[in-house]
Short mmCIF file of C-alpha atoms in Angstrom, two decimals:
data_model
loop_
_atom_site.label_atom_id
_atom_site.label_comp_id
_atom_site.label_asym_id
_atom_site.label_seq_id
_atom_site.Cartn_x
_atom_site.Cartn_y
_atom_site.Cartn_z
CA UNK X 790 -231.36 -4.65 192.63
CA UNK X 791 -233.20 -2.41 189.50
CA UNK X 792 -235.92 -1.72 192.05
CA UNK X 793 -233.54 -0.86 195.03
CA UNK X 794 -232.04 1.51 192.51
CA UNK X 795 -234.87 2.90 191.71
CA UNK X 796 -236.51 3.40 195.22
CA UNK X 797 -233.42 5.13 195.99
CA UNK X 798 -233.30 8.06 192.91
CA UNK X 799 -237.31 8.06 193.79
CA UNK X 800 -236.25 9.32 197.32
CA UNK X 801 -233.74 11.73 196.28
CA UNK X 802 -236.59 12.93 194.02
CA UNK X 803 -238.91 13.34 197.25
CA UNK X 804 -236.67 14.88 199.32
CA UNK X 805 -235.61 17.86 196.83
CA UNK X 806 -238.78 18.59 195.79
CA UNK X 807 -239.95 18.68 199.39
CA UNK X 808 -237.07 20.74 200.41
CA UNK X 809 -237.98 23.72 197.70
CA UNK X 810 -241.25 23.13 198.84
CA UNK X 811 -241.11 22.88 202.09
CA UNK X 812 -238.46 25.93 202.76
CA UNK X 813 -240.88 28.98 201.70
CA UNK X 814 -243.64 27.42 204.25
CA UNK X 815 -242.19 29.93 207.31
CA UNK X 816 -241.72 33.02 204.84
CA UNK X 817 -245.32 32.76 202.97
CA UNK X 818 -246.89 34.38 205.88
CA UNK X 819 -244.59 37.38 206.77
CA UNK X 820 -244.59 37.81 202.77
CA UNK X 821 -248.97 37.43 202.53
CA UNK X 822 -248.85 40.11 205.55
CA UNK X 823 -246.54 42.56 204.30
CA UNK X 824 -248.32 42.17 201.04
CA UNK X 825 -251.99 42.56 202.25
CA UNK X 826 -251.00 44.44 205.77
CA UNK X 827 -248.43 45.61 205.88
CA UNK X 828 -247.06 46.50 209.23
CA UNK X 829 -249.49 44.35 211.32
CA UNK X 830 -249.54 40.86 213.43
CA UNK X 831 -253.36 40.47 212.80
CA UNK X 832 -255.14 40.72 209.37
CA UNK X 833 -258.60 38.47 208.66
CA UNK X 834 -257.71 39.51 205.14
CA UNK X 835 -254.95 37.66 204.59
CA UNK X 836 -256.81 34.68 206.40
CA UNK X 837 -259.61 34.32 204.49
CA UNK X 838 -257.75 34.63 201.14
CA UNK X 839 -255.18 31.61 202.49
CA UNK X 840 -258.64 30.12 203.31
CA UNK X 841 -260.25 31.10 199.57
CA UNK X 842 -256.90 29.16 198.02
CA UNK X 843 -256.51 26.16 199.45
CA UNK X 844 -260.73 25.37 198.88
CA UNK X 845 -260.13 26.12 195.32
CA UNK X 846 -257.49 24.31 195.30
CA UNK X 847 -259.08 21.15 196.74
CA UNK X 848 -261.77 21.48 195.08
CA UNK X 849 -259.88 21.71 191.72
CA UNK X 850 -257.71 18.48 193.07
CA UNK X 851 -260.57 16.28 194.09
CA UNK X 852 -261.18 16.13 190.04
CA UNK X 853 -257.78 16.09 189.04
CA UNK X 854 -256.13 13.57 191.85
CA UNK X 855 -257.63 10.00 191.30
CA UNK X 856 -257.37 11.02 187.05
CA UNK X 857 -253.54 11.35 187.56
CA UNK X 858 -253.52 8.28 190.03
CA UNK X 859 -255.21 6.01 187.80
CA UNK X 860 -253.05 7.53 184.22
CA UNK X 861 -250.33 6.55 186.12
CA UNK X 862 -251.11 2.48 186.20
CA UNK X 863 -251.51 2.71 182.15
CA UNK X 864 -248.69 4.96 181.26
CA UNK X 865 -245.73 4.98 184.72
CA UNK X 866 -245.33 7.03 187.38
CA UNK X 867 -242.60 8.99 186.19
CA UNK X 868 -244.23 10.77 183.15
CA UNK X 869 -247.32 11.80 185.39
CA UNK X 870 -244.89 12.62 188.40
CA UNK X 871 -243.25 15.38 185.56
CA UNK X 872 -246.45 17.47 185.47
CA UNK X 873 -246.63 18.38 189.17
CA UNK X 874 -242.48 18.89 189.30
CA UNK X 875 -243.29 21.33 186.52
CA UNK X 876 -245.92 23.27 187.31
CA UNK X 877 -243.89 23.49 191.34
CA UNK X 878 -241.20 25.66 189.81
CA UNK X 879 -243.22 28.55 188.26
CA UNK X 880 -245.00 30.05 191.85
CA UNK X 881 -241.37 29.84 193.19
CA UNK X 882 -239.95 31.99 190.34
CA UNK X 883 -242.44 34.63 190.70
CA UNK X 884 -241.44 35.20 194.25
CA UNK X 885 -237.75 34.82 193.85
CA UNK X 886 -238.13 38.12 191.25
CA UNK X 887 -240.29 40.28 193.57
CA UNK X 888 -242.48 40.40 196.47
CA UNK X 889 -244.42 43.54 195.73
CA UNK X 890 -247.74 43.57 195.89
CA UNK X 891 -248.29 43.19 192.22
CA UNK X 892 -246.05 40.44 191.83
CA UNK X 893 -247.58 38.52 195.06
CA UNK X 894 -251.14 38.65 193.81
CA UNK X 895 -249.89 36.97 190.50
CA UNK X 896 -247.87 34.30 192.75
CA UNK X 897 -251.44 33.95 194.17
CA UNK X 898 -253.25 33.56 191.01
CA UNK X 899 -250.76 30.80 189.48
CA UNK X 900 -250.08 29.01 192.73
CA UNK X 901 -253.81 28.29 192.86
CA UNK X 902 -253.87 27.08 189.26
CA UNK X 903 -250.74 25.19 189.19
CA UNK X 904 -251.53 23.39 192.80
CA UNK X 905 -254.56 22.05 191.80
CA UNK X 906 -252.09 19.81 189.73
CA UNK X 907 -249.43 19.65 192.36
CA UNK X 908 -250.81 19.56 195.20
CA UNK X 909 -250.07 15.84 197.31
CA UNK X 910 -249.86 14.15 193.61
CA UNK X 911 -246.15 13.92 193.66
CA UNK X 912 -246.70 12.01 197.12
CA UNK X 913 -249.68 10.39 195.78
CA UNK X 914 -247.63 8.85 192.57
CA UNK X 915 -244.62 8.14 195.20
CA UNK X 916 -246.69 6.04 196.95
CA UNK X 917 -247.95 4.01 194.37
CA UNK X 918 -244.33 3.92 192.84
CA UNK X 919 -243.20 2.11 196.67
CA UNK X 920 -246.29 -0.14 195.95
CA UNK X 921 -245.18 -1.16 193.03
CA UNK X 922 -241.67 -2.17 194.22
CA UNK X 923 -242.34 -3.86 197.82
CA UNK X 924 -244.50 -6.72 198.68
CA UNK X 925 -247.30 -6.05 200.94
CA UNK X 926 -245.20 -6.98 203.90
CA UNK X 927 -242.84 -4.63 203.85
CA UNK X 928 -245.17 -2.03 202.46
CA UNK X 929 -245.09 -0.27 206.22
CA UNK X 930 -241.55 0.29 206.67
CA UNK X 931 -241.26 2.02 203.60
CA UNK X 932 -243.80 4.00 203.81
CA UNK X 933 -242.70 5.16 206.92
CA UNK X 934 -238.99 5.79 204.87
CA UNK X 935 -240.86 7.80 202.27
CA UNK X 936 -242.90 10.24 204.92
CA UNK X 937 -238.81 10.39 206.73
CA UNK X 938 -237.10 11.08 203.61
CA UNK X 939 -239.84 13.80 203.28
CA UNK X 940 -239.76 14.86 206.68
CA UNK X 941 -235.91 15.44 206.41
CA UNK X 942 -236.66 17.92 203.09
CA UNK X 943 -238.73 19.42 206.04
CA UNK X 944 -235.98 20.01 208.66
CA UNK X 945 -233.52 20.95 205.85
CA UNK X 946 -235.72 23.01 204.23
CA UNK X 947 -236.93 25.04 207.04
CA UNK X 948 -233.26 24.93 208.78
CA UNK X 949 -232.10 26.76 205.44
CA UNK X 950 -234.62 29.22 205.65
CA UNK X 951 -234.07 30.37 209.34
CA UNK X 952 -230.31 31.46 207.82
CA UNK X 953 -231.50 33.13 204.62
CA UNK X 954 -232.72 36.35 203.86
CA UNK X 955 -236.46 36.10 202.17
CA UNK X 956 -235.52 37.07 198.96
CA UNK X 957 -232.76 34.15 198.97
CA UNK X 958 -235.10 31.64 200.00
CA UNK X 959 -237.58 31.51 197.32
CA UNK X 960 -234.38 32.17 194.77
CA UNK X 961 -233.01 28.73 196.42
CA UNK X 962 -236.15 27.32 196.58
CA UNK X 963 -236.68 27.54 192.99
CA UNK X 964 -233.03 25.93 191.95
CA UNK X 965 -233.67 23.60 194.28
CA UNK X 966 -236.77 22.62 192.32
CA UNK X 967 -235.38 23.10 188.71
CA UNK X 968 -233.03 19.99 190.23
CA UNK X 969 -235.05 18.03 191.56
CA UNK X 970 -237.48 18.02 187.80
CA UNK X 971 -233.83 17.56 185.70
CA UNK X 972 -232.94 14.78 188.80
CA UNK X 973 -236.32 12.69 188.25
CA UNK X 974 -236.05 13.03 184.68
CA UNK X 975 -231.66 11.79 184.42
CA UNK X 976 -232.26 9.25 187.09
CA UNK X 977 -235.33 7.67 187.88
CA UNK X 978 -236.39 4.42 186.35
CA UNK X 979 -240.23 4.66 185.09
CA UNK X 980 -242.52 1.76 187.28
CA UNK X 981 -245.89 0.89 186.26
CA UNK X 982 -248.08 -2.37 186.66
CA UNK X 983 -246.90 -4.05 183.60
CA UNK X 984 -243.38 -5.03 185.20
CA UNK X 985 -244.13 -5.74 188.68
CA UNK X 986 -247.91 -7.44 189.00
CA UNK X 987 -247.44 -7.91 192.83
CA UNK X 988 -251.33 -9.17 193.96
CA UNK X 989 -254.90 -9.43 192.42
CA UNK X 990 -257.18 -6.24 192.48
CA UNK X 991 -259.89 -6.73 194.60
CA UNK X 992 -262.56 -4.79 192.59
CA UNK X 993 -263.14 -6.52 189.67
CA UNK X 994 -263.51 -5.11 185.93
CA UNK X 995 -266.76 -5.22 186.08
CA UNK X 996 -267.00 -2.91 188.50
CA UNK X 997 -264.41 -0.29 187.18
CA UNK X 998 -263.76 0.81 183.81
CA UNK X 999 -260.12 1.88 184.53
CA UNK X 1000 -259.04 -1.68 185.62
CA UNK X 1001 -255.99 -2.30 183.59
CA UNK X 1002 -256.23 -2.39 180.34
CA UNK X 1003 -254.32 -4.52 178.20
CA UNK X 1004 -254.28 -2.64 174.72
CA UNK X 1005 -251.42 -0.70 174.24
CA UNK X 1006 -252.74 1.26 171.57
CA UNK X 1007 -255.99 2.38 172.95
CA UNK X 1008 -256.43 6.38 171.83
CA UNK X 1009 -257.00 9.03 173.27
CA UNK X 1010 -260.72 8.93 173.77
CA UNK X 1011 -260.71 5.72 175.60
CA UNK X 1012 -257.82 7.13 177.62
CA UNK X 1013 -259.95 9.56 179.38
CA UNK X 1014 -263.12 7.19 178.89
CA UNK X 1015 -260.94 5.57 181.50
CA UNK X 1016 -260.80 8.14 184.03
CA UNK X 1017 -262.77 6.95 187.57
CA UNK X 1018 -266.06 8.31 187.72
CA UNK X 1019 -268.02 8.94 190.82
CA UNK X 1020 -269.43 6.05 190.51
CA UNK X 1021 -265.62 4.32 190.48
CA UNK X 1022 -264.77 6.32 193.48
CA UNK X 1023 -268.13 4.91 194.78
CA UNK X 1024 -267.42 0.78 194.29
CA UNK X 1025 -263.75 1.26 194.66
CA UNK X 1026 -265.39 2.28 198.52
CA UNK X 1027 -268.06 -0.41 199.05
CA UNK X 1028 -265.45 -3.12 197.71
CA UNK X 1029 -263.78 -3.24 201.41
CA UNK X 1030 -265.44 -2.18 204.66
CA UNK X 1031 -261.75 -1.45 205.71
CA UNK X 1032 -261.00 0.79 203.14
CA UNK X 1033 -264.43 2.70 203.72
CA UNK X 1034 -262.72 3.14 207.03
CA UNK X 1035 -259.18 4.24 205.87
CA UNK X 1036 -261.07 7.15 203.30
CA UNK X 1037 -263.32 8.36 206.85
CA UNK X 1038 -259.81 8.60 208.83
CA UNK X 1039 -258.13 9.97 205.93
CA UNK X 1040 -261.17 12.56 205.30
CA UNK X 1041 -261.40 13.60 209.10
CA UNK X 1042 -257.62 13.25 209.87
CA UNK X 1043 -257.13 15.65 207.06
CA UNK X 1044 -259.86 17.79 207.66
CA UNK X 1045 -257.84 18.75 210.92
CA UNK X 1046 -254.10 18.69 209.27
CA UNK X 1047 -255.46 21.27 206.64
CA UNK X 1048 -257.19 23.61 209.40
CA UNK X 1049 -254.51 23.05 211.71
CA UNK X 1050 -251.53 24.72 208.88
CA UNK X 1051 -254.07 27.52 207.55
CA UNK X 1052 -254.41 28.49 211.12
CA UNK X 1053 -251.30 27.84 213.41
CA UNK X 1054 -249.24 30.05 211.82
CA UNK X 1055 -251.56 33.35 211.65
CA UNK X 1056 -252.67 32.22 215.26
CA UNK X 1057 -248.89 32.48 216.48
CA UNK X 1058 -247.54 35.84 214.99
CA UNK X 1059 -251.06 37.35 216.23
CA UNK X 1060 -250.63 35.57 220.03
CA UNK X 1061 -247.12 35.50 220.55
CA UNK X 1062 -245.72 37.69 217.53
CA UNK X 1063 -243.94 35.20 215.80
CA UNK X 1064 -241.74 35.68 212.45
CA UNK X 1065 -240.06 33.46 209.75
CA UNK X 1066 -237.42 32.75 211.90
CA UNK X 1067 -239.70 31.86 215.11
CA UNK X 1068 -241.86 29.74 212.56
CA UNK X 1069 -238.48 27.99 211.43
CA UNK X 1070 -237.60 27.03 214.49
CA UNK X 1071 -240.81 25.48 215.66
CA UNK X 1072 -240.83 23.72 212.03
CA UNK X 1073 -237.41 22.26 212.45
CA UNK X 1074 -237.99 20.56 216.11
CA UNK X 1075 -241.06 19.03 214.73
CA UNK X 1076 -239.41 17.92 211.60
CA UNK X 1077 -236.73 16.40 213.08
CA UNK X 1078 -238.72 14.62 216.13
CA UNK X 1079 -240.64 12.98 213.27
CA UNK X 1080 -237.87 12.30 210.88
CA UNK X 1081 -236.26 10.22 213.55
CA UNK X 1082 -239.41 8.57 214.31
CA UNK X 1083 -240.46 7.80 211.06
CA UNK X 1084 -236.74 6.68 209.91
CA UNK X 1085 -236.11 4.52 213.52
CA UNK X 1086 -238.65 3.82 215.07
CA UNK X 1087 -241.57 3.26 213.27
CA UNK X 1088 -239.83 0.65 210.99
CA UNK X 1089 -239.16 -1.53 214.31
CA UNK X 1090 -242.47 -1.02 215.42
CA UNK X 1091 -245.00 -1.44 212.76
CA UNK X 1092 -243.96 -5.26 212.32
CA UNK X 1093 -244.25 -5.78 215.95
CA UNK X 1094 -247.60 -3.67 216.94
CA UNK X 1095 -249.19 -3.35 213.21
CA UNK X 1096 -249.85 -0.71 211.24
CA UNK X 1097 -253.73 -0.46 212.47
CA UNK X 1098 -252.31 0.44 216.31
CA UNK X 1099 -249.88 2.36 214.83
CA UNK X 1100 -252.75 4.89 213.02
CA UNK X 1101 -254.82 5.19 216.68
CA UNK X 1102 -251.33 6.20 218.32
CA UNK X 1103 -250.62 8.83 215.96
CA UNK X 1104 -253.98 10.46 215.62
CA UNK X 1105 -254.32 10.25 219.30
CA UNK X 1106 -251.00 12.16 220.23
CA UNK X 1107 -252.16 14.04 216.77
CA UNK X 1108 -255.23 15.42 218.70
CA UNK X 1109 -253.46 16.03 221.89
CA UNK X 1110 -250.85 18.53 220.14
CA UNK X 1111 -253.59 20.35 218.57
CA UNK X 1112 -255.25 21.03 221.69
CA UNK X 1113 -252.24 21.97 223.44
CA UNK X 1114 -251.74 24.67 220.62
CA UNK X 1115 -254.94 25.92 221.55
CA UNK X 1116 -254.04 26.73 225.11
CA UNK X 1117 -250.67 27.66 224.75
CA UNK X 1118 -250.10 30.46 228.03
CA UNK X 1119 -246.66 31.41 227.14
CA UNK X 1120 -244.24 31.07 223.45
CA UNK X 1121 -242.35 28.00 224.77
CA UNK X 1122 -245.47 26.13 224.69
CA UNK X 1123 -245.78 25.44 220.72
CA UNK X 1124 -242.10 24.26 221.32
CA UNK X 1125 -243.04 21.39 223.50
CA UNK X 1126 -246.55 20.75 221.19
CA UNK X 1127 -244.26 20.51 218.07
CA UNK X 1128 -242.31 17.87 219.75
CA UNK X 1129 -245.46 15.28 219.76
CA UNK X 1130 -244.52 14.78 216.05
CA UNK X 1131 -242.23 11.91 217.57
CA UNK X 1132 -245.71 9.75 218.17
CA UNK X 1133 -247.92 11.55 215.60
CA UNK X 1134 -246.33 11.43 212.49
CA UNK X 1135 -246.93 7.00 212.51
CA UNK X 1136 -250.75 8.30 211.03
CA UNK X 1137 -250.42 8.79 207.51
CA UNK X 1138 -248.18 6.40 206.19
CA UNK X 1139 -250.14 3.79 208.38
CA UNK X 1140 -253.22 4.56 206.59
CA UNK X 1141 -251.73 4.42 203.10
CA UNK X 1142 -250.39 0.82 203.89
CA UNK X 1143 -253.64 -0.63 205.08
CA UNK X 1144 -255.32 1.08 201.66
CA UNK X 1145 -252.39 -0.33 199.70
CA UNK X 1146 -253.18 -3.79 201.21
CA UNK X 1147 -256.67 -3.69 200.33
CA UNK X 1148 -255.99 -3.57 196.28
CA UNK X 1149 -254.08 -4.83 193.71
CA UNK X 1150 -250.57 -3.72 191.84
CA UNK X 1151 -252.80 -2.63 188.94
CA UNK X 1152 -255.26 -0.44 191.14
CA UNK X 1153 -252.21 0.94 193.54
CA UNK X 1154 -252.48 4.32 191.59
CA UNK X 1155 -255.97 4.72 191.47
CA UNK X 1156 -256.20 3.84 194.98
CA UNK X 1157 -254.11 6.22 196.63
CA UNK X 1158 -255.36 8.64 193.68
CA UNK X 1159 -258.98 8.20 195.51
CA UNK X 1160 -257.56 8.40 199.13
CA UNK X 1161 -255.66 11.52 197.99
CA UNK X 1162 -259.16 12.90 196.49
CA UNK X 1163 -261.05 12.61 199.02
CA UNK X 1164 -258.38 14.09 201.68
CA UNK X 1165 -258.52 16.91 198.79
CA UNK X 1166 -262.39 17.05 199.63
CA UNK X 1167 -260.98 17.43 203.26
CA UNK X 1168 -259.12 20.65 201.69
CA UNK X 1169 -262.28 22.18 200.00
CA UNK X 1170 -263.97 22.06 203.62
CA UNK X 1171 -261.89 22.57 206.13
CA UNK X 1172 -260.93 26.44 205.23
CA UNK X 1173 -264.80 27.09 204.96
CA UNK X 1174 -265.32 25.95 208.28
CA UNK X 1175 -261.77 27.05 210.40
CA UNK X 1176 -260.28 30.25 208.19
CA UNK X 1177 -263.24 32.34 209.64
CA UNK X 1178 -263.46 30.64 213.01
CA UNK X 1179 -259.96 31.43 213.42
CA UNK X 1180 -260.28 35.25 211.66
CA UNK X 1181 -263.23 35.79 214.14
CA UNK X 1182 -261.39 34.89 217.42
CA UNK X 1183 -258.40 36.62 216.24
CA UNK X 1184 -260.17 39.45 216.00
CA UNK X 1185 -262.07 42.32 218.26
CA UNK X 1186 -265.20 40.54 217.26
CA UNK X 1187 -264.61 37.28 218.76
CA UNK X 1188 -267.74 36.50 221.40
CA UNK X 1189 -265.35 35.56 223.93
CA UNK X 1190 -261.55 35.80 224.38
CA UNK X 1191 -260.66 32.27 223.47
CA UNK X 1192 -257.48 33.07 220.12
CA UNK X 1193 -257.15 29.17 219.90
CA UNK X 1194 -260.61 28.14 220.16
CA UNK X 1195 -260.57 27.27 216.44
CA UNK X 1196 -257.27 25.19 216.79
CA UNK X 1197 -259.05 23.43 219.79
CA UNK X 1198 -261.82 23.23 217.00
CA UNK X 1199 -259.85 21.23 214.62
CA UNK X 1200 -258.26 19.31 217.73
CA UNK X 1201 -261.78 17.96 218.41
CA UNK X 1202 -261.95 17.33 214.21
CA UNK X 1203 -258.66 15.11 214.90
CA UNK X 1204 -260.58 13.13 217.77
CA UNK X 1205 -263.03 11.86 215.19
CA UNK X 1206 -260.40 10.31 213.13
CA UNK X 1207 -258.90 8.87 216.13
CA UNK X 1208 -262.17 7.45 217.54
CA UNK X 1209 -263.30 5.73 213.45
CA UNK X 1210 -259.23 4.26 213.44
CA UNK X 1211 -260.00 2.54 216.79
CA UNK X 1212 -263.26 0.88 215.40
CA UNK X 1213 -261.41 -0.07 212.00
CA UNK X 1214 -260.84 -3.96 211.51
CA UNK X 1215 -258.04 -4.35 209.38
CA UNK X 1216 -259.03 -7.25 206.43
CA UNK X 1217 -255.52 -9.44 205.30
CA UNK X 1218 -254.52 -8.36 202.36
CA UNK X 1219 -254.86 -9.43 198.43
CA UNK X 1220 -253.37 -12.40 198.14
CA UNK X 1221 -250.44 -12.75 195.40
CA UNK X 1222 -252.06 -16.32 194.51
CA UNK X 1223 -255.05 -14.80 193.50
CA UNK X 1224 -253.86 -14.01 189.86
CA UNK X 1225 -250.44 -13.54 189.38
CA UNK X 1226 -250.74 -11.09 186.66
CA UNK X 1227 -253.18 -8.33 186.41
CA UNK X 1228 -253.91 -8.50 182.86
CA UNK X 1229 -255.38 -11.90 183.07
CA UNK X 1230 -258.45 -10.40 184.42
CA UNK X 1231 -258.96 -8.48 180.79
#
């Protein structure tokens, strides 16, 4: 019952963060625009610097992302989850004051500091939080509840912003994230591997320095001394040809996810002249075709089909939305594309259940921490290769008049993913009769 509790204040958590996240998504790009150009639908500038943040930001989280995974098996997921919640609120706050140009270029500045801390390491330690509370089994299912309760932040988020003025939403965005810190904090039980040793780690301590240690009063040096090296990151990999597998469908799936959000929306005000509210709109059909999936059906499917099947059928209808994008002949069309999030949102959790299979309760944080780096390596690349792909072909430059060649681009990215997660042969996973406590490994 302690754990039910606590799954449930862990979702509450989610969802408000998500939804002050989430909710300034449509309005970032009508405030970049009028910041860098103002009064125009097409501006490389404003591109290439969304491009320039999110690779520093990747870069900055593919060091930072497996250390806060694996902190969080030695001291819980709720004092690591407090640093991103923290650093969330300050961005927001700038933007709820003013969205001058002066004030905007500072959001800039301190949103790409503070996200290399927050960005996906609240989802990250939310995953390994699940871990720890469900058995293998049922891992699937609530995975799948975790990516709804986060897709209904994004319907409510985004359905709040279509009704509020820009200055309101990042004012509401930023109380909304002020709650959902003082929420985590009031109400969340911590988790951690010492209460709930659910399987044996597959790699053994041999092979990684960080495997859970069993002195409580190591100091600070040896804290760090614990942090996963490349090498870590390196035979946490070779331990399991399936989770070699997972990391290329997570690097490739997320290569195209990350080109396909710096693009779309620049793309679709300079094709079809879309605003926050048009953006909104397109935002909320998706999120709620996926919410629905991911809260109904998914849960009844992934014990029937598997979570494996599950993966190919969301990258595949994953790739086909992206290359509908592409091609879209009239504004109506990113409606219907936005609607495949019914069959494409199954991908990710499905992926972060077979990598949670594949290790034990004391490695569930470092992990998810090294799936989450290396789709963070995804983030470094992917706006080198699309932000001036899609700048070019928005522009009068392009060599020929294709504007969603570079979202066909990333579609094609997508296909890769989907081909590896067709070729992937799902091991069983750790069993619990291995060692029923981590610690006995020490």
């Amino acid at each position: 019952m302690e754990r039910v509790r606590g799954l449930s204040h862990l979702f509450m958590t989610i969802y408000l963060h998500n939804f002050s996240t989430f909710m300034v998504t449509p309005a970032i790009t009508d405030v970049t625009m009028a910041a860098i150009c103002p009064g125009r639908d097409e501006c490389s500038s404003a591109i290439y610097l969304s491009g320039f943040q999110q690779a520093i930001v990747g870069l900055g989280s593919l060091v930072v992302m497996p250390l806060i995974g694996n902190l969080s098996d030695k001291h819980g997921r709720k004092a690591l989850l407090t640093i991103p919640m923290v650093f969330t609120i300050f961005p927001l706050a700038i933007l709820a004051y003013s969205r001058s140009r002066n004030f905007f270029y500072l959001y800039y500045v301190l949103r790409t500091l503070t996200a290399i801390f927050c960005e996906g390491s609240v989802h990250c330690l939310a995953l390994a939080y699940v871990a720890d509370n469900v058995p293998a089994g049922r891992r699937a299912s609530a995975f799948g509840i975790l990516s709804g309760i986060g897709s209904a932040a994004f319907v409510c988020g985004n359905l709040s912003t279509r009704f509020l003025s820009t200055p309101s939403t990042f004012q509401v965005a930023t109380a909304v994230a002020v709650a959902a810190l003082a929420y985590m904090r009031f109400f969340l039980p911590d988790s951690g591997v010492d209460d709930h040793p659910l399987t044996a780690p597959i790699v053994p301590k041999g092979k990684l320095d960080g495997a859970c240690p069993d002195d409580d009063n190591t100091n600070k040096a040896q804290v760090f001394k614990k942090a996963p090296s490349l090498g870590d990151t390196v035979s946490l990999l070779r331990s399991s040809l399936t989770f070699l597998q997972a990391a290329i469908v997570a690097f490739f799936g997320n290569l195209a996810d990350v080109g396909l959000h710096a693009s779309m929306l620049y793309y679709l005000k300079a094709q079809f002249h879309f605003n926050k509210n048009q953006f909104a709109d397109l935002m909320v059909i998706s999120g709620i075709a996926g919410t629905i999936s991911q809260l109904l059906i998914m849960p009844l499917l992934a014990p029937v089909i598997g979570e494996a099947r599950l993966l190919s059928i969301g990258l595949f209808f994953n790739c086909a939305h992206m290359i509908l994008y592409s091609v879209a002949w009239a504004s109506w069309v990113p409606y219907a594309a936005a609607m495949f999030s019914v069959l494409f949102v199954f991908s990710h959790p499905c992926m972060r259940t077979i990598v949670s299979k594949q290790v034990g309760s004391c490695e569930q944080g470092k992990a998810q921490g090294c799936i989450s780096g290396i789709c963070q390596l995804a983030n470094v690349v992917s706006p080198l290769i699309f932000s001036p792909l899609t700048a070019l072909f928005l522009s009068d430059k392009a060599p020929f008049h294709f504007p969603g060649f570079s979202i066909m681009c990333i579609g094609f990215t997508s296909m890769i993913a989907f081909v590896q997660s067709v070729m992937m042969r799902v091991a069983p996973p750790t069993s619990d009769g291995r060692v029923s406590n981590c610690h006995s490994l020490a």
